[in-house]
PDB file of C-alpha atoms in Angstrom:
ATOM      1  CA  UNK A 195      18.531 -87.257-151.288  1.00 49.00           C
ATOM      2  CA  UNK A 196      19.428 -89.322-148.215  1.00 51.00           C
ATOM      3  CA  UNK A 197      19.631 -87.091-144.911  1.00 57.00           C
ATOM      4  CA  UNK A 198      19.984 -90.403-142.169  1.00 55.00           C
ATOM      5  CA  UNK A 199      20.100 -93.745-142.409  1.00 52.00           C
ATOM      6  CA  UNK A 200      16.587 -95.431-143.749  1.00 55.00           C
ATOM      7  CA  UNK A 201      15.151 -91.798-144.320  1.00 60.00           C
ATOM      8  CA  UNK A 202      15.701 -89.400-147.154  1.00 61.00           C
ATOM      9  CA  UNK A 203      14.364 -85.259-149.258  1.00 65.00           C
ATOM     10  CA  UNK A 204      12.897 -84.364-151.084  1.00 64.00           C
ATOM     11  CA  UNK A 205      11.322 -80.722-152.423  1.00 70.00           C
ATOM     12  CA  UNK A 206       7.942 -79.872-153.810  1.00 64.00           C
ATOM     13  CA  UNK A 207       7.752 -77.249-155.705  1.00 60.00           C
ATOM     14  CA  UNK A 208       4.036 -76.935-155.803  1.00 66.00           C
ATOM     15  CA  UNK A 209       4.284 -76.966-151.642  1.00 71.00           C
ATOM     16  CA  UNK A 210       6.964 -74.562-151.321  1.00 74.00           C
ATOM     17  CA  UNK A 211       7.880 -77.170-148.690  1.00 78.00           C
ATOM     18  CA  UNK A 212      11.192 -80.135-148.762  1.00 82.00           C
ATOM     19  CA  UNK A 213       9.874 -83.634-147.021  1.00 74.00           C
ATOM     20  CA  UNK A 214      11.162 -86.391-145.193  1.00 78.00           C
ATOM     21  CA  UNK A 215       9.955 -89.872-146.107  1.00 80.00           C
ATOM     22  CA  UNK A 216      11.324 -92.458-144.083  1.00 80.00           C
ATOM     23  CA  UNK A 217      12.138 -96.508-144.873  1.00 80.00           C
ATOM     24  CA  UNK A 218       8.387 -97.150-144.381  1.00 84.00           C
ATOM     25  CA  UNK A 219       6.699 -94.884-146.356  1.00 82.00           C
ATOM     26  CA  UNK A 220       5.535 -91.872-143.724  1.00 82.00           C
ATOM     27  CA  UNK A 221       6.716 -88.099-144.853  1.00 78.00           C
ATOM     28  CA  UNK A 222       6.486 -85.032-143.083  1.00 77.00           C
ATOM     29  CA  UNK A 223       8.392 -81.409-143.215  1.00 75.00           C
ATOM     30  CA  UNK A 224      11.634 -81.007-143.580  1.00 78.00           C
ATOM     31  CA  UNK A 225      11.032 -77.864-144.839  1.00 83.00           C
ATOM     32  CA  UNK A 226       7.367 -76.581-145.099  1.00 82.00           C
ATOM     33  CA  UNK A 227       4.699 -76.547-143.096  1.00 75.00           C
ATOM     34  CA  UNK A 228       2.062 -73.694-140.544  1.00 77.00           C
ATOM     35  CA  UNK A 229       5.525 -70.581-140.732  1.00 82.00           C
ATOM     36  CA  UNK A 230       7.111 -71.869-144.191  1.00 87.00           C
ATOM     37  CA  UNK A 231      10.347 -70.617-144.902  1.00 89.00           C
ATOM     38  CA  UNK A 232      10.743 -71.412-149.015  1.00 88.00           C
ATOM     39  CA  UNK A 233       6.706 -69.840-149.043  1.00 88.00           C
ATOM     40  CA  UNK A 234       6.367 -69.365-152.904  1.00 88.00           C
ATOM     41  CA  UNK A 235      10.021 -69.769-153.959  1.00 90.00           C
ATOM     42  CA  UNK A 236       9.447 -72.837-155.317  1.00 88.00           C
ATOM     43  CA  UNK A 237      12.027 -75.407-154.244  1.00 89.00           C
ATOM     44  CA  UNK A 238      13.967 -77.712-157.156  1.00 89.00           C
ATOM     45  CA  UNK A 239      16.745 -79.137-156.658  1.00 90.00           C
ATOM     46  CA  UNK A 240      19.209 -80.178-153.674  1.00 91.00           C
ATOM     47  CA  UNK A 241      22.306 -81.709-152.052  1.00 92.00           C
ATOM     48  CA  UNK A 242      23.603 -82.740-148.532  1.00 91.00           C
ATOM     49  CA  UNK A 243      27.574 -80.910-148.058  1.00 94.00           C
ATOM     50  CA  UNK A 244      29.324 -80.616-145.679  1.00 94.00           C
ATOM     51  CA  UNK A 245      25.497 -81.770-143.154  1.00 90.00           C
ATOM     52  CA  UNK A 246      23.559 -78.697-144.767  1.00 93.00           C
ATOM     53  CA  UNK A 247      21.396 -79.006-147.587  1.00 92.00           C
ATOM     54  CA  UNK A 248      21.810 -76.563-149.816  1.00 95.00           C
ATOM     55  CA  UNK A 249      18.645 -76.194-151.694  1.00 93.00           C
ATOM     56  CA  UNK A 250      17.905 -74.081-155.088  1.00 93.00           C
ATOM     57  CA  UNK A 251      14.906 -72.615-154.927  1.00 93.00           C
ATOM     58  CA  UNK A 252      13.353 -71.206-158.929  1.00 90.00           C
ATOM     59  CA  UNK A 253      11.919 -67.862-157.039  1.00 91.00           C
ATOM     60  CA  UNK A 254      14.109 -67.281-154.445  1.00 90.00           C
ATOM     61  CA  UNK A 255      17.949 -68.255-154.990  1.00 94.00           C
ATOM     62  CA  UNK A 256      20.141 -70.591-152.938  1.00 96.00           C
ATOM     63  CA  UNK A 257      18.636 -72.045-149.545  1.00 95.00           C
ATOM     64  CA  UNK A 258      20.956 -74.121-146.965  1.00 95.00           C
ATOM     65  CA  UNK A 259      19.189 -76.419-144.214  1.00 92.00           C
ATOM     66  CA  UNK A 260      21.133 -77.249-141.260  1.00 92.00           C
ATOM     67  CA  UNK A 261      20.609 -81.073-140.888  1.00 87.00           C
ATOM     68  CA  UNK A 262      21.936 -80.733-136.989  1.00 89.00           C
ATOM     69  CA  UNK A 263      20.577 -77.090-135.913  1.00 93.00           C
ATOM     70  CA  UNK A 264      17.560 -77.446-138.498  1.00 90.00           C
ATOM     71  CA  UNK A 265      17.975 -73.443-139.645  1.00 93.00           C
ATOM     72  CA  UNK A 266      16.917 -72.743-141.626  1.00 93.00           C
ATOM     73  CA  UNK A 267      18.865 -69.250-143.894  1.00 95.00           C
ATOM     74  CA  UNK A 268      18.646 -67.815-147.444  1.00 96.00           C
ATOM     75  CA  UNK A 269      22.346 -67.918-149.092  1.00 96.00           C
ATOM     76  CA  UNK A 270      22.015 -65.902-151.996  1.00 95.00           C
ATOM     77  CA  UNK A 271      20.512 -65.083-155.445  1.00 93.00           C
ATOM     78  CA  UNK A 272      23.133 -65.249-157.762  1.00 92.00           C
ATOM     79  CA  UNK A 273      20.646 -64.692-160.295  1.00 86.00           C
ATOM     80  CA  UNK A 274      17.246 -65.558-161.706  1.00 84.00           C
ATOM     81  CA  UNK A 275      15.286 -68.968-161.687  1.00 89.00           C
ATOM     82  CA  UNK A 276      17.397 -70.485-159.596  1.00 94.00           C
ATOM     83  CA  UNK A 277      17.904 -74.425-160.467  1.00 93.00           C
ATOM     84  CA  UNK A 278      20.366 -77.037-159.449  1.00 95.00           C
ATOM     85  CA  UNK A 279      23.576 -76.286-157.231  1.00 96.00           C
ATOM     86  CA  UNK A 280      26.555 -79.276-156.919  1.00 96.00           C
ATOM     87  CA  UNK A 281      29.655 -79.239-155.000  1.00 96.00           C
ATOM     88  CA  UNK A 282      32.602 -80.938-156.851  1.00 95.00           C
ATOM     89  CA  UNK A 283      35.035 -82.825-155.487  1.00 94.00           C
ATOM     90  CA  UNK A 284      37.705 -79.949-153.934  1.00 94.00           C
ATOM     91  CA  UNK A 285      34.551 -78.055-152.227  1.00 96.00           C
ATOM     92  CA  UNK A 286      33.978 -75.779-154.956  1.00 96.00           C
ATOM     93  CA  UNK A 287      30.216 -74.875-155.397  1.00 97.00           C
ATOM     94  CA  UNK A 288      27.421 -74.584-158.766  1.00 96.00           C
ATOM     95  CA  UNK A 289      24.773 -73.226-158.910  1.00 96.00           C
ATOM     96  CA  UNK A 290      22.816 -73.576-162.638  1.00 94.00           C
ATOM     97  CA  UNK A 291      20.454 -70.539-163.064  1.00 92.00           C
ATOM     98  CA  UNK A 292      17.887 -71.240-166.067  1.00 85.00           C
ATOM     99  CA  UNK A 293      18.313 -67.149-167.262  1.00 79.00           C
ATOM    100  CA  UNK A 294      21.899 -66.727-166.525  1.00 83.00           C
ATOM    101  CA  UNK A 295      24.213 -69.715-166.665  1.00 88.00           C
ATOM    102  CA  UNK A 296      26.052 -71.135-163.938  1.00 92.00           C
ATOM    103  CA  UNK A 297      27.881 -69.291-161.221  1.00 95.00           C
ATOM    104  CA  UNK A 298      31.269 -70.689-158.845  1.00 96.00           C
ATOM    105  CA  UNK A 299      31.992 -70.288-155.074  1.00 96.00           C
ATOM    106  CA  UNK A 300      35.450 -71.432-154.165  1.00 95.00           C
ATOM    107  CA  UNK A 301      35.292 -73.855-151.113  1.00 95.00           C
ATOM    108  CA  UNK A 302      34.405 -71.490-147.792  1.00 91.00           C
ATOM    109  CA  UNK A 303      32.973 -68.371-149.755  1.00 94.00           C
ATOM    110  CA  UNK A 304      29.639 -69.588-150.958  1.00 95.00           C
ATOM    111  CA  UNK A 305      28.057 -66.319-150.016  1.00 92.00           C
ATOM    112  CA  UNK A 306      28.341 -64.103-153.582  1.00 91.00           C
ATOM    113  CA  UNK A 307      28.656 -66.809-156.366  1.00 95.00           C
ATOM    114  CA  UNK A 308      30.258 -65.347-159.575  1.00 95.00           C
ATOM    115  CA  UNK A 309      29.004 -66.472-163.068  1.00 93.00           C
ATOM    116  CA  UNK A 310      31.064 -69.394-164.418  1.00 92.00           C
ATOM    117  CA  UNK A 311      29.892 -70.412-167.908  1.00 87.00           C
ATOM    118  CA  UNK A 312      27.221 -67.583-169.427  1.00 85.00           C
ATOM    119  CA  UNK A 313      24.209 -69.598-171.228  1.00 75.00           C
ATOM    120  CA  UNK A 314      22.603 -67.043-172.983  1.00 67.00           C
ATOM    121  CA  UNK A 315      20.999 -67.820-176.209  1.00 61.00           C
ATOM    122  CA  UNK A 316      19.713 -66.274-179.085  1.00 57.00           C
ATOM    123  CA  UNK A 317      16.267 -65.879-177.804  1.00 60.00           C
ATOM    124  CA  UNK A 318      17.534 -64.376-174.123  1.00 52.00           C
ATOM    125  CA  UNK A 319      16.869 -67.907-172.094  1.00 55.00           C
ATOM    126  CA  UNK A 320      19.258 -70.256-171.519  1.00 54.00           C
ATOM    127  CA  UNK A 321      17.339 -73.444-170.925  1.00 75.00           C
ATOM    128  CA  UNK A 322      19.937 -75.199-168.797  1.00 82.00           C
ATOM    129  CA  UNK A 323      18.067 -76.880-167.373  1.00 83.00           C
ATOM    130  CA  UNK A 324      20.761 -79.524-164.665  1.00 89.00           C
ATOM    131  CA  UNK A 325      23.518 -80.841-163.420  1.00 92.00           C
ATOM    132  CA  UNK A 326      26.078 -83.117-161.606  1.00 92.00           C
ATOM    133  CA  UNK A 327      29.352 -84.133-161.727  1.00 93.00           C
ATOM    134  CA  UNK A 328      30.622 -87.606-164.111  1.00 91.00           C
ATOM    135  CA  UNK A 329      32.995 -89.824-162.207  1.00 91.00           C
ATOM    136  CA  UNK A 330      36.376 -87.570-163.322  1.00 90.00           C
ATOM    137  CA  UNK A 331      35.084 -84.819-162.025  1.00 90.00           C
ATOM    138  CA  UNK A 332      33.220 -82.929-165.678  1.00 90.00           C
ATOM    139  CA  UNK A 333      30.825 -81.137-164.851  1.00 90.00           C
ATOM    140  CA  UNK A 334      27.607 -82.397-167.122  1.00 88.00           C
ATOM    141  CA  UNK A 335      25.028 -79.348-168.181  1.00 88.00           C
ATOM    142  CA  UNK A 336      21.215 -80.407-170.217  1.00 85.00           C
ATOM    143  CA  UNK A 337      19.578 -77.897-171.937  1.00 79.00           C
ATOM    144  CA  UNK A 338      16.913 -77.923-173.470  1.00 71.00           C
ATOM    145  CA  UNK A 339      18.086 -75.283-177.087  1.00 62.00           C
ATOM    146  CA  UNK A 340      15.045 -73.333-180.009  1.00 56.00           C
ATOM    147  CA  UNK A 341      11.559 -71.492-178.810  1.00 56.00           C
ATOM    148  CA  UNK A 342       9.950 -75.088-179.201  1.00 54.00           C
ATOM    149  CA  UNK A 343      12.202 -76.496-176.703  1.00 54.00           C
ATOM    150  CA  UNK A 344      12.724 -80.044-178.824  1.00 56.00           C
ATOM    151  CA  UNK A 345      16.433 -79.886-179.073  1.00 58.00           C
ATOM    152  CA  UNK A 346      17.212 -81.294-176.259  1.00 61.00           C
ATOM    153  CA  UNK A 347      21.155 -80.902-175.656  1.00 64.00           C
ATOM    154  CA  UNK A 348      23.588 -81.795-172.749  1.00 62.00           C
ATOM    155  CA  UNK A 349      27.718 -80.710-172.470  1.00 65.00           C
ATOM    156  CA  UNK A 350      29.861 -80.829-170.425  1.00 59.00           C
ATOM    157  CA  UNK A 351      32.422 -78.968-168.825  1.00 66.00           C
ATOM    158  CA  UNK A 352      36.552 -80.100-167.167  1.00 68.00           C
ATOM    159  CA  UNK A 353      35.768 -77.743-164.380  1.00 70.00           C
ATOM    160  CA  UNK A 354      39.258 -77.140-163.688  1.00 65.00           C
ATOM    161  CA  UNK A 355      40.555 -76.129-167.147  1.00 53.00           C
ATOM    162  CA  UNK A 356      37.475 -73.621-167.924  1.00 45.00           C
TER     163      UNK A 356
END
């Protein structure tokens, strides 16, 4: 994700950090290093909304990083295995938790998102992994179905109608 002119950020679940990489390929910790608030949290996917970097952490819920103040805070932990976070055109937040489903929070009320779509499968694991909004505002969700994890599927939801 682009966070400033000429630089972008990259999450690394292996080193439990968010790195900033400039246009010359130089990297530095945006969040991480010695005093790392994301230690053992496994940052996964991120998105920027209104000057805040939202970080989905598989082992720790949802964290925020203020791009101005550089402050890191835990926002919430809506469900197990938080893997993605997105915002629709009206500012509502959607959080994908692999073992629970997709949670939704109204614009400005991000501390306690509520379950919006339950993706539980028969074996008890949702296996949803990522999501993105298309230009019409539909939420596209990728999923792996079945115990062998060989059946890949995509679902979409019209946000205003679901």
